[in-house]
Amino acid sequence: MFVEKVRTEGLAHLSWVVGSGTEAAVVDPRRDVDVYLDIAHAHGCRITRIFETHRNEDLVSGAPLLAARTGAAVHHGPNPAEPIAYAETVRDGDRFTLGGVELRVLETPGHTDDSISLALYDPAFAEDTAFGVFTGDALFVGDVGRTDFYPDRAEEVAGLLHDSLGKLLALGDQAVLYPAHGAGSVCGSGMADREVSTIGFERRHNPRLQLETRAAFVAAKLAEHHEKPPYFTHMERLNTLGAEPVRDTPPAPLSAAAFRELADVRIVDVREVTAFLGAHLPGSLSLPVGMIAAWAGWLLEPSETLVLVAADGEEAAAAVTVLARIGFDRIAGYLAPGLPAWAAGGRAFETIPAVDTETVRARLRGAPEGWTLLDVRGVEEVEAGRIDGSAHRFLGELPRSVDALDRGGHYTVLCGSGARATVAASVLRSAGVERVDAYLGSMGAWKAAG
C-alpha cells in the first residue's frame, strides 16, 4: 500500500493518491492532472477511482479531466447545491476496494452539505480499525473547516460539522489524518505549519476539538471571520459542470509592437514586487507568481483577457499554470522583450516609490494634509495589532472600495511585509490615484524598529 501527497503551492491544497496492488484512487485532484498519472505509473498502478470530498470552491477540480484520461469513475457525496454532472453519488457506509485495502465513505457535512470523508482500512491486518482517513475540509491539522458558506443556516451547519467531527474522532487515535488543505489556505485560519498528524494528536491539541460542548463549538464557529473571494462563484459553476483541460501550449511571446496593438486586455505583472516598484507598464496590476493563487480571484475577473509581463518565458508559463488552477484561462500572451528592452525603445513606464519606517514615522508625526497610512491586511491581522493613525481597507475588497477614497489624496500602503502593499499600490495607481507609495517591510519592519 502507498499514500502520496500532492501539494499545490499558493492554494495550500493537498490531494492524495492511495493505492495497493495494481489499483489506485485519487482524492481531490487539481486541474493539471499529469502528476497523478506519473505517481500511479511509478507504483505500477492504474487509477480506477477518483473521489471528491466536496465541491471545491478555491480551485478547479481535475476529477472529470482525470476520469477522461483514465476511464476511472468519479465519486461525490450526496446533497450538493447542484447535481455534479460528471460524478456518481456515494453515501455513508459505501465501500470501495483497491487491491488489498478498502476505502469506506463517511458523510461529514458542515463545511459543505456534500462533504464526505474516506476512512482507509487494511483488512489483512485490522478489519475494523482505520489506518487513516481523508478528511477533505472537515478536519485539518490544527483547525477544522469553515462553516460560513450558508449564512442563513450558520448555526445549523456549525452544529453539523461538530457532529461530523465526532464521527471522525470515533475512528480512533491511531488513524493518520490526510486533509485537503495545509497552512495558508483560505479554508481555515488556524492550521499548523505541518501536514502530518493523527486523530489522537488532534483530539488532544486541536483548539477547536478542545471545546467541551456542542454549544461552545457552534458559538466559536459563529464568531469566526473568513474572507470569501468573488471567484468562488466561478469555481462553483466549473466544479458542477466540469472544466476544460489545461492547455498544453506555453503562453505566446509578444513583441513590443504586438503588445501595443492589443485592446481590451488587463496587464498583469507577475514579476517580484521590487521589480514592479522599480519599473512597470502604466495601468498594470502587480501580482507575482507566488501571490496569484491567493489574490487573482479577488482582483481579476475570469471573463477578462489577460496579458502578462514576466521576467522570462518560464515565469510566464508558471503564471499561466497557477491561473488555470483557479479558472483563469484567457491569456493573450506575455511581453517578450521585458521591461529593460521596452524602456530602451523609448516607451512609457512608471515607478512606485518605496518608503521605510522612518519616513512613515515622520509622516505620522507631521500628519501631512491629504496623507493616509492605508493598511490592507485582513481583519484578523488588523485586530491582532495595527499602527495608530492608520486606516483599513482589505486588499481583496480594494477594487470595489476605491471609489470611496480620495483620488487626489496621498496614500502610503502597508501590509505584513510590503508584498501586498505593492499589489494594493498597483490597484490604486491603475484606478487613477497618482500619489501612492509602498511601505516596504510594513508591519514586520515597524515591529522590528520597536
Coordinates of C-alpha atoms in Angstrom, one line a residue, residues 65-264:
L65 CA -10.3 15.5 -16.6
L66 CA -8.5 12.7 -14.9
A67 CA -11.6 10.5 -15.5
A68 CA -11.4 11.2 -19.2
R69 CA -7.7 10.2 -19.2
T70 CA -8.1 7.0 -17.2
G71 CA -11.7 5.8 -17.5
A72 CA -12.0 5.9 -13.7
A73 CA -15.3 6.6 -12.0
V74 CA -15.7 9.8 -10.1
H75 CA -17.4 9.7 -6.7
H76 CA -19.0 12.6 -4.9
G77 CA -21.0 13.0 -1.7
P78 CA -24.8 13.5 -1.5
N79 CA -26.7 16.8 -1.2
P80 CA -24.6 19.1 -3.5
A81 CA -26.1 22.5 -4.2
E82 CA -26.4 21.5 -7.8
P83 CA -26.0 18.0 -9.3
I84 CA -22.4 17.2 -10.2
A85 CA -22.6 16.4 -13.9
Y86 CA -19.6 14.1 -14.1
A87 CA -19.8 12.2 -10.8
E88 CA -21.7 9.3 -9.2
T89 CA -23.2 9.8 -5.7
V90 CA -21.8 7.9 -2.8
R91 CA -23.3 7.6 0.7
D92 CA -22.4 6.8 4.3
G93 CA -21.1 3.2 4.5
D94 CA -20.3 2.7 0.9
R95 CA -17.1 0.6 0.5
F96 CA -14.5 0.5 -2.3
T97 CA -11.7 -2.0 -2.6
L98 CA -8.3 -1.1 -4.1
G99 CA -6.1 -4.1 -4.3
G100 CA -5.7 -5.1 -0.6
V101 CA -7.0 -2.0 1.0
E102 CA -10.5 -0.6 1.4
L103 CA -12.0 3.0 1.5
R104 CA -15.2 3.5 3.4
V105 CA -17.4 6.6 3.0
L106 CA -18.4 8.8 5.9
E107 CA -20.8 11.6 5.3
T108 CA -19.3 14.6 7.2
P109 CA -21.4 17.7 6.3
G110 CA -20.8 21.1 7.9
H111 CA -18.1 22.7 5.7
T112 CA -20.5 22.0 2.8
D113 CA -23.6 19.9 2.7
D114 CA -22.0 17.4 0.3
S115 CA -18.8 16.8 2.3
I116 CA -17.6 13.3 2.8
S117 CA -14.5 11.7 4.4
L118 CA -12.9 8.4 3.3
A119 CA -11.6 6.1 6.0
L120 CA -8.7 3.9 4.9
Y121 CA -8.6 0.2 6.1
D122 CA -6.0 -2.5 5.6
P123 CA -8.2 -5.7 6.3
A124 CA -5.2 -8.0 6.2
F125 CA -4.0 -6.5 9.5
A126 CA -7.2 -5.0 11.1
E127 CA -10.6 -5.5 9.7
D128 CA -12.4 -2.8 11.7
T129 CA -9.6 -0.4 12.6
A130 CA -9.0 2.5 10.3
F131 CA -5.4 3.1 9.3
G132 CA -6.1 6.6 8.1
V133 CA -8.8 9.0 6.9
F134 CA -9.0 11.5 4.1
T135 CA -11.0 14.3 5.8
G136 CA -11.4 16.9 3.0
D137 CA -12.2 20.2 4.5
A138 CA -13.9 18.8 7.7
L139 CA -10.7 18.4 9.8
F140 CA -7.3 19.9 9.3
V141 CA -4.0 19.8 11.2
G142 CA -4.7 22.3 13.9
D143 CA -8.1 23.5 12.8
V144 CA -11.4 22.5 11.4
G145 CA -13.3 23.5 8.3
R146 CA -15.0 26.9 7.8
T147 CA -18.8 26.9 8.1
D148 CA -19.8 30.2 6.6
F149 CA -20.9 29.2 3.2
Y150 CA -24.6 29.1 4.3
P151 CA -25.1 32.3 6.2
D152 CA -28.8 31.8 6.5
R153 CA -28.1 28.4 8.2
A154 CA -25.0 29.4 10.2
E155 CA -25.9 27.8 13.5
E156 CA -27.2 24.6 11.8
V157 CA -24.1 23.9 9.7
A158 CA -21.7 24.7 12.5
G159 CA -23.6 22.0 14.5
L160 CA -23.4 19.6 11.6
L161 CA -19.6 20.0 11.5
H162 CA -19.4 19.3 15.2
D163 CA -21.3 16.1 14.7
S164 CA -19.2 15.1 11.7
L165 CA -16.0 15.7 13.7
G166 CA -17.4 13.2 16.3
K167 CA -17.7 10.6 13.5
L168 CA -14.0 11.2 12.6
L169 CA -12.8 11.0 16.2
A170 CA -14.7 7.7 16.6
L171 CA -12.3 6.2 14.1
G172 CA -9.6 6.0 16.8
D173 CA -6.5 7.8 17.8
Q174 CA -4.3 5.6 15.6
A175 CA -5.8 6.9 12.3
V176 CA -3.5 9.1 10.2
L177 CA -5.0 12.4 9.1
Y178 CA -5.0 13.2 5.4
P179 CA -6.7 16.7 5.0
A180 CA -7.4 18.6 1.8
H181 CA -5.5 21.8 2.8
G182 CA -2.5 22.9 4.8
A183 CA -1.4 26.2 6.4
G184 CA -2.1 29.2 4.2
S185 CA -5.4 28.0 2.8
V186 CA -8.5 30.3 2.9
C187 CA -10.5 27.3 4.1
G188 CA -9.2 27.7 7.6
S189 CA -7.1 30.3 9.5
G190 CA -5.6 28.3 12.3
M191 CA -3.9 25.4 10.5
A192 CA -0.5 24.2 11.8
D193 CA 2.5 24.7 9.6
R194 CA 2.8 20.9 9.0
E195 CA 0.8 18.4 7.1
V196 CA 1.2 15.3 9.3
S197 CA -1.0 14.3 12.2
T198 CA -3.2 11.7 13.7
I199 CA -6.7 11.7 15.1
G200 CA -5.3 11.2 18.5
F201 CA -3.0 14.2 18.3
E202 CA -5.8 16.4 17.0
R203 CA -8.1 15.2 19.7
R204 CA -5.6 16.4 22.3
H205 CA -4.2 19.5 20.7
N206 CA -6.5 20.9 18.0
P207 CA -8.0 24.1 19.6
R208 CA -11.5 23.5 18.1
L209 CA -11.6 20.0 19.5
Q210 CA -10.9 21.2 23.0
L211 CA -14.3 22.9 23.2
E212 CA -16.3 20.8 25.7
T213 CA -19.8 21.2 24.4
R214 CA -21.6 21.4 21.1
A215 CA -23.0 24.8 22.0
A216 CA -19.4 26.1 22.7
F217 CA -18.2 24.8 19.4
V218 CA -21.1 26.4 17.5
A219 CA -20.5 29.7 19.3
A220 CA -16.8 29.6 18.4
K221 CA -17.6 28.9 14.7
L222 CA -20.2 31.7 14.5
A223 CA -17.6 34.1 15.9
E224 CA -15.0 33.4 13.1
H225 CA -14.3 35.7 10.3
H226 CA -13.4 34.3 6.9
E227 CA -12.9 36.1 3.6
K228 CA -14.8 34.8 0.5
P229 CA -13.2 35.8 -2.8
P230 CA -15.6 36.6 -5.6
Y231 CA -14.1 33.9 -7.9
F232 CA -15.6 31.2 -5.6
T233 CA -18.8 31.6 -7.5
H234 CA -17.0 30.9 -10.8
M235 CA -15.4 27.8 -9.2
E236 CA -18.8 26.6 -8.1
R237 CA -20.0 26.6 -11.8
L238 CA -16.9 25.0 -13.1
N239 CA -16.9 22.3 -10.5
T240 CA -20.6 21.5 -11.1
L241 CA -20.3 21.1 -14.9
G242 CA -16.6 20.2 -15.2
A243 CA -13.8 22.3 -16.6
E244 CA -11.9 22.0 -19.9
P245 CA -8.4 20.6 -19.8
V246 CA -5.5 22.9 -19.1
R247 CA -3.9 24.0 -22.4
D248 CA -0.6 22.3 -23.1
T249 CA 1.0 25.2 -25.1
P250 CA 3.0 27.8 -23.3
P251 CA 1.9 31.5 -23.4
A252 CA 2.7 33.3 -26.7
P253 CA 5.7 35.7 -26.6
L254 CA 4.6 39.1 -27.8
S255 CA 6.8 41.7 -29.4
A256 CA 6.5 45.3 -28.2
A257 CA 4.6 46.2 -31.3
A258 CA 2.2 43.2 -31.0
F259 CA 1.8 44.0 -27.3
R260 CA 0.8 47.6 -28.0
E261 CA -1.8 46.5 -30.6
L262 CA -3.8 44.5 -28.0
A263 CA -7.1 46.0 -27.0
D264 CA -9.5 45.3 -24.1

